[in-house]
């Protein structure tokens, strides 16, 4: 399979305008619709992708059973039963696993609610009619460990992450995460999964796990959690019907948060994959998340121009960190990072109802459509006045275009931001306390969509539209090394 450069659309699509008209109730389905044949490609495949393939894929074949291809579903699993027997519903093990018992429980999806009755009926109807595979020829390309992606051109790189010890850089590809040596001297491994698009990468605090947020646009969102040493997939969590963004870990590595294109903030138990938090206060795509220093709170940023604070234990929306005054923020937000060093000043919280509580507050760097990085304190320490922007600490010199990525160095003294405008990109390093621009990446690279500070603060990895990973000196902006993020196919003579 040969892949060409995919387009990165995260954060630049505008929401569809909602209709102001009240629509009449949908008419009852016609008999012709009820009698219409069920399509595997249009009707059944999306159900399996949403609910089943996370645990039944080549990277994680639970029970020895794979559901990512039609041919694999005809094979026996560990129980020596075929998952799919065309024309025979009662002998298809898939149906046995998803059919609710008298108490309403099912074996699959494991640990989750049963599939909707209508979806189970579709699956049974499809099998009874012969379980025809109507996948179009151009959609039958298989990508897995035995059939890795092949690239003629470098793809857009939308995510980077350094391991805590600096030995490894994780780089996004098509359907895969590529692990490179921390100095850029060579490829270590390719972690191939279901998601076509990878939007965020993050190592766990101890470096033993690597998490990915992404999915396949318009089909499903997915979180993957990989065992770094074994190069094995531990968890695949499917959620929503579009890609996920802005993944972050809690400080103890037990929770993972993501932003969603359905305007929701979600968090999951990293060990079980169960959802533990849902916040629906945003009015547009949630593109970034970060936990507070002690993981008591979650911060989320969105295309709706807001930074919101949520209490993790109660799932309660607490406050807008930024001003809600129209025009205070010019455009949607696409990047957020928390200063890894907690502010060392203890302040009295005078918010109404909690005026006797003292708490630490964390600092947040944010960026978005107007190209201007801003620093905010996470918690309000003064009673709100309509129109104020009290939590804002300072603004920084504006970059060209939209800011797509922000990250602090390990001691919080600096942060870097990457932007894009008219086919060109910038990577600037700022001094946190003074708003001074420390350095600018030399040359004129393509749009910069992702960056990662090395743990020792001596290198910044950055990448974006041109598919090159650049390691640069944050003090000078000089490029130390650059390499293509993916292995390119050898051209035939």
XYZ file of N, CA, C and O in Angstrom, residues 192-306:
460
model
N 1.635 -0.243 15.433
C 0.568 -0.094 14.437
C -0.778 -0.458 15.054
O -0.931 -1.522 15.659
N -1.746 0.433 14.919
C -3.062 0.218 15.504
C -4.185 0.561 14.545
O -3.992 0.682 13.333
N -5.388 0.747 15.093
C -6.577 0.959 14.279
C -6.679 2.373 13.714
O -7.077 2.567 12.569
N -6.353 3.352 14.502
C -6.633 4.749 14.137
C -5.819 5.214 12.947
O -4.590 5.087 12.929
N -6.514 5.777 11.977
C -5.823 6.351 10.822
C -5.055 7.611 11.223
O -3.938 7.832 10.784
N -5.673 8.409 12.045
C -5.101 9.710 12.391
C -4.736 9.741 13.876
O -5.532 9.354 14.740
N -3.541 10.214 14.175
C -3.057 10.336 15.552
C -2.929 11.819 15.860
O -2.194 12.536 15.193
N -3.645 12.275 16.887
C -3.690 13.694 17.204
C -2.868 14.072 18.434
O -2.503 15.242 18.584
N -2.595 13.131 19.335
C -1.856 13.459 20.556
C -1.126 12.225 21.056
O -1.632 11.100 20.955
N 0.073 12.442 21.606
C 0.882 11.381 22.192
C 1.390 11.842 23.551
O 1.749 13.006 23.718
N 1.447 10.923 24.514
C 1.970 11.274 25.837
C 2.443 10.016 26.551
O 1.712 9.021 26.617
N 3.667 10.061 27.080
C 4.169 8.983 27.922
C 3.601 9.137 29.333
O 3.374 10.258 29.808
N 3.384 8.019 29.997
C 2.968 8.053 31.395
C 4.090 8.654 32.233
O 5.255 8.673 31.812
N 3.800 9.164 33.423
C 4.840 9.794 34.244
C 6.044 8.906 34.518
O 7.168 9.403 34.609
N 5.847 7.574 34.608
C 6.981 6.680 34.843
C 7.622 6.182 33.552
O 8.619 5.451 33.586
N 7.056 6.566 32.401
C 7.626 6.199 31.119
C 7.352 4.786 30.666
O 7.798 4.390 29.584
N 6.609 4.012 31.437
C 6.370 2.616 31.080
C 5.275 2.462 30.027
O 5.223 1.457 29.323
N 4.396 3.455 29.935
C 3.279 3.386 29.001
C 3.305 4.591 28.068
O 3.792 5.667 28.427
N 2.774 4.392 26.881
C 2.624 5.468 25.902
C 1.170 5.496 25.458
O 0.629 4.475 25.029
N 0.546 6.651 25.576
C -0.860 6.778 25.207
C -1.011 7.634 23.957
O -0.234 8.564 23.711
N -2.020 7.299 23.161
C -2.340 8.001 21.928
C -3.815 8.370 21.921
O -4.663 7.591 22.353
N -4.132 9.559 21.430
C -5.518 9.951 21.168
C -5.641 10.257 19.684
O -4.804 10.955 19.113
N -6.665 9.725 19.060
C -6.868 9.948 17.625
C -8.139 9.275 17.172
O -9.160 9.321 17.839
N -8.070 8.590 16.034
C -9.232 7.879 15.522
C -9.275 7.934 14.009
O -8.277 8.223 13.340
N -10.427 7.640 13.469
C -10.674 7.726 12.031
C -11.803 8.720 11.831
O -12.915 8.502 12.333
N -11.552 9.836 11.153
C -12.534 10.925 11.061
C -13.906 10.458 10.601
O -14.038 9.737 9.623
N -14.918 10.881 11.349
C -16.290 10.550 10.999
C -16.696 9.128 11.302
O -17.832 8.738 11.015
N -15.779 8.311 11.915
C -16.103 6.917 12.206
C -15.965 6.591 13.681
O -16.898 6.115 14.311
N -14.797 6.836 14.265
C -14.626 6.547 15.694
C -13.431 7.310 16.245
O -12.511 7.687 15.514
N -13.471 7.539 17.538
C -12.321 8.060 18.256
C -11.719 6.936 19.081
O -12.417 6.009 19.485
N -10.401 7.028 19.335
C -9.746 5.931 20.043
C -8.618 6.451 20.922
O -7.883 7.363 20.549
N -8.490 5.847 22.091
C -7.313 5.991 22.938
C -6.579 4.657 22.899
O -7.193 3.601 23.101
N -5.304 4.692 22.605
C -4.465 3.494 22.693
C -3.475 3.680 23.832
O -2.929 4.772 24.012
N -3.233 2.606 24.586
C -2.210 2.615 25.629
C -1.268 1.451 25.367
O -1.687 0.286 25.362
N -0.002 1.767 25.111
C 0.999 0.766 24.745
C 1.983 0.524 25.877
O 2.378 1.461 26.583
N 2.387 -0.730 26.041
C 3.494 -1.093 26.911
C 4.772 -0.791 26.142
O 5.051 -1.430 25.118
N 5.553 0.190 26.608
C 6.700 0.666 25.844
C 7.776 -0.408 25.725
O 8.336 -0.627 24.652
N 8.069 -1.112 26.821
C 9.134 -2.115 26.786
C 8.765 -3.301 25.910
O 9.567 -3.763 25.090
N 7.529 -3.784 26.035
C 7.106 -4.962 25.284
C 6.600 -4.615 23.891
O 6.402 -5.522 23.067
N 6.364 -3.324 23.642
C 5.820 -2.880 22.343
C 4.483 -3.546 22.057
O 4.168 -3.905 20.920
N 3.672 -3.714 23.105
C 2.369 -4.367 22.990
C 1.247 -3.417 23.404
O 1.393 -2.618 24.326
N 0.121 -3.551 22.731
C -1.042 -2.738 23.040
C -1.734 -3.275 24.292
O -2.150 -4.432 24.328
N -1.886 -2.429 25.314
C -2.555 -2.835 26.555
C -4.045 -2.482 26.540
O -4.874 -3.251 27.004
N -4.370 -1.295 26.046
C -5.758 -0.847 26.026
C -6.069 -0.167 24.704
O -5.247 0.568 24.153
N -7.255 -0.431 24.182
C -7.821 0.334 23.081
C -9.217 0.743 23.513
O -10.083 -0.106 23.725
N -9.415 2.033 23.697
C -10.687 2.556 24.201
C -11.355 3.338 23.080
O -10.862 4.397 22.666
N -12.454 2.812 22.557
C -13.187 3.492 21.489
C -14.284 4.350 22.102
O -15.030 3.886 22.972
N -14.388 5.584 21.633
C -15.411 6.489 22.168
C -15.739 7.546 21.122
O -14.851 8.010 20.404
N -16.976 7.891 21.009
C -17.545 8.872 20.076
C -17.393 8.408 18.624
O -16.865 7.326 18.360
N -17.845 9.245 17.705
C -17.824 8.912 16.279
C -16.900 9.840 15.487
O -17.098 10.058 14.304
N -15.881 10.362 16.165
C -14.897 11.197 15.483
C -13.602 11.166 16.290
O -13.556 10.598 17.386
N -12.567 11.769 15.757
C -11.252 11.685 16.379
C -11.199 12.416 17.716
O -11.974 13.331 17.987
N -10.234 11.995 18.562
C -10.015 12.578 19.874
C -8.758 13.441 19.850
O -7.869 13.262 19.017
N -8.662 14.351 20.827
C -7.573 15.330 20.842
C -7.025 15.519 22.266
O -7.646 15.130 23.250
N -5.855 16.182 22.329
C -5.356 16.764 23.574
C -5.249 15.823 24.750
O -5.674 16.151 25.854
N -4.654 14.662 24.566
C -4.562 13.673 25.642
C -3.589 14.127 26.723
O -2.548 14.717 26.449
N -3.912 13.824 28.002
C -3.005 14.110 29.115
C -3.161 13.044 30.198
O -4.219 12.429 30.346
N -2.072 12.818 30.946
C -2.046 11.855 32.051
C -2.199 12.578 33.383
O -1.724 13.708 33.552
N -2.818 11.903 34.357
C -2.783 12.398 35.734
C -1.379 12.196 36.290
O -0.588 11.417 35.753
N -1.065 12.876 37.389
C 0.302 12.859 37.915
C 0.747 11.474 38.373
O 1.930 11.151 38.370
N -0.225 10.621 38.754
C 0.108 9.273 39.237
C -0.059 8.197 38.169
O 0.105 7.010 38.440
N -0.389 8.592 36.947
C -0.513 7.633 35.854
C -1.734 6.748 35.906
O -1.798 5.749 35.187
N -2.736 7.107 36.696
C -3.928 6.256 36.810
C -5.077 6.711 35.914
O -6.003 5.950 35.673
N -5.024 7.949 35.431
C -6.129 8.498 34.648
C -5.600 9.135 33.369
O -4.475 9.636 33.321
N -6.454 9.121 32.347
C -6.152 9.756 31.066
C -7.345 10.632 30.680
O -8.498 10.196 30.770
N -7.051 11.865 30.262
C -8.101 12.773 29.803
C -7.932 13.053 28.318
O -6.809 13.076 27.807
N -9.054 13.262 27.621
C -9.033 13.618 26.206
C -10.116 14.640 25.918
O -11.129 14.718 26.619
N -9.895 15.413 24.847
C -10.930 16.275 24.322
C -11.589 15.600 23.132
O -10.965 14.801 22.432
N -12.853 15.935 22.892
C -13.628 15.223 21.873
C -14.298 16.209 20.911
O -14.611 17.343 21.273
N -14.535 15.731 19.694
C -15.193 16.541 18.680
C -16.689 16.650 18.914
O -17.372 17.371 18.185
N -17.216 15.944 19.910
C -18.633 16.110 20.269
C -18.796 17.158 21.375
O -19.814 17.194 22.061
N -17.765 17.991 21.558
C -17.744 19.108 22.514
C -17.578 18.667 23.966
O -17.782 19.475 24.878
N -17.198 17.425 24.194
C -17.104 16.910 25.555
C -15.651 16.747 25.999
O -14.752 16.499 25.199
N -15.455 16.864 27.313
C -14.216 16.482 27.987
C -14.477 15.148 28.666
O -15.488 14.983 29.356
N -13.590 14.174 28.449
C -13.750 12.866 29.066
C -12.455 12.430 29.734
O -11.365 12.828 29.310
N -12.584 11.599 30.763
C -11.410 10.995 31.399
C -11.703 9.521 31.644
O -12.866 9.120 31.855
N -10.651 8.715 31.630
C -10.777 7.266 31.715
C -9.783 6.700 32.727
O -8.707 7.270 32.950
N -10.165 5.576 33.324
C -9.245 4.815 34.163
C -8.258 4.120 33.234
O -8.654 3.339 32.366
N -6.973 4.393 33.415
C -5.969 3.870 32.489
C -5.826 2.363 32.572
O -5.417 1.720 31.603
N -6.146 1.771 33.706
C -5.989 0.329 33.874
C -7.155 -0.452 33.295
O -6.973 -1.510 32.698
N -8.383 0.075 33.441
C -9.568 -0.665 33.020
C -10.176 -0.138 31.724
O -10.948 -0.841 31.072
N -9.879 1.109 31.369
C -10.483 1.713 30.192
C -11.875 2.260 30.422
O -12.509 2.751 29.486
N -12.372 2.234 31.651
C -13.724 2.707 31.941
C -13.745 4.227 32.064
O -12.844 4.832 32.644
N -14.805 4.834 31.531
C -14.938 6.284 31.619
C -15.272 6.682 33.044
O -16.178 6.136 33.672
N -14.547 7.686 33.570
C -14.755 8.131 34.943
C -15.158 9.596 35.018
O -15.509 10.072 36.101
N -15.106 10.311 33.901
C -15.476 11.728 33.929
C -16.055 12.134 32.589
O -15.548 11.745 31.533
N -17.117 12.930 32.660
C -17.722 13.538 31.473
C -18.118 14.958 31.831
O -18.765 15.188 32.849
N -17.688 15.901 30.987
C -18.066 17.300 31.185
C -18.506 17.853 29.849
O -17.763 17.780 28.868
N -19.715 18.373 29.788
C -20.280 18.837 28.527
C -20.522 20.326 28.471
O -21.434 20.775 27.792
N -19.692 21.106 29.185
C -19.934 22.546 29.272
C -19.439 23.320 28.054
O -19.807 24.488 27.883
N -18.596 22.726 27.220
C -18.099 23.429 26.041
C -19.151 23.442 24.933
O -20.024 22.561 24.871
N -19.022 24.418 24.021
C -19.962 24.530 22.908
C -19.290 24.269 21.561
O -19.883 24.545 20.515
N -18.058 23.745 21.575
C -17.359 23.414 20.338
C -16.319 22.346 20.678
O -16.174 21.939 21.833
N -15.582 21.903 19.668
C -14.600 20.828 19.857
C -13.636 21.147 20.996
O -13.134 22.268 21.106
N -13.366 20.159 21.819
C -12.379 20.288 22.895
C -11.046 19.763 22.358
O -10.919 18.587 22.026
N -10.045 20.633 22.264
C -8.806 20.299 21.568
C -7.602 20.123 22.488
O -6.525 19.739 22.024
N -7.767 20.397 23.783
C -6.632 20.237 24.685
C -7.083 20.010 26.112
O -8.138 20.513 26.535
N -6.285 19.250 26.870
C -6.578 18.994 28.277
C -5.277 18.982 29.072
O -4.211 18.702 28.520
N -5.384 19.266 30.350
C -4.249 19.085 31.260
C -4.764 18.985 32.679
O -5.704 19.693 33.062
N -4.184 18.083 33.448
C -4.524 17.935 34.862
C -3.787 18.989 35.688
O -2.711 19.453 35.306
N -4.371 19.347 36.829
C -3.639 20.168 37.788
C -2.480 19.355 38.357
O -2.373 18.152 38.137
N -1.608 20.018 39.098
C -0.398 19.364 39.617
C -0.731 18.107 40.410
O -0.059 17.083 40.289
N -1.788 18.155 41.227
C -2.165 17.001 42.046
C -3.327 16.212 41.447
O -3.881 15.325 42.089
N -3.718 16.540 40.226
C -4.792 15.853 39.482
C -6.166 15.996 40.118
O -7.080 15.243 39.812
N -6.325 16.987 40.985
C -7.635 17.255 41.573
C -8.572 17.887 40.552
O -9.786 17.688 40.590
N -7.981 18.633 39.624
C -8.767 19.352 38.621
C -8.294 19.001 37.211
O -7.154 18.567 37.006
N -9.180 19.237 36.262
C -8.865 19.112 34.844
C -9.158 20.432 34.156
O -10.202 21.050 34.404
N -8.252 20.842 33.291
C -8.456 22.033 32.474
C -8.665 21.596 31.030
O -7.980 20.691 30.540
N -9.611 22.223 30.358
C -9.882 21.905 28.950
C -9.985 23.194 28.155
O -10.473 24.211 28.654
N -9.504 23.135 26.900
C -9.599 24.299 26.008
C -10.336 23.880 24.746
O -10.335 22.710 24.349
N -10.966 24.864 24.102
C -11.876 24.529 23.008
C -11.861 25.602 21.927
O -11.395 26.722 22.132
N -12.399 25.213 20.785
C -12.620 26.177 19.711
C -13.678 27.212 20.094
O -13.897 28.179 19.368
N -14.343 27.015 21.236
C -15.358 27.980 21.677
C -14.747 29.169 22.424
O -15.454 29.946 23.048
N -13.405 29.295 22.398
C -12.677 30.431 22.980
C -12.654 30.405 24.498
O -12.522 31.466 25.137
N -12.775 29.263 25.100
C -12.790 29.224 26.554
C -11.803 28.212 27.114
O -11.423 27.247 26.448
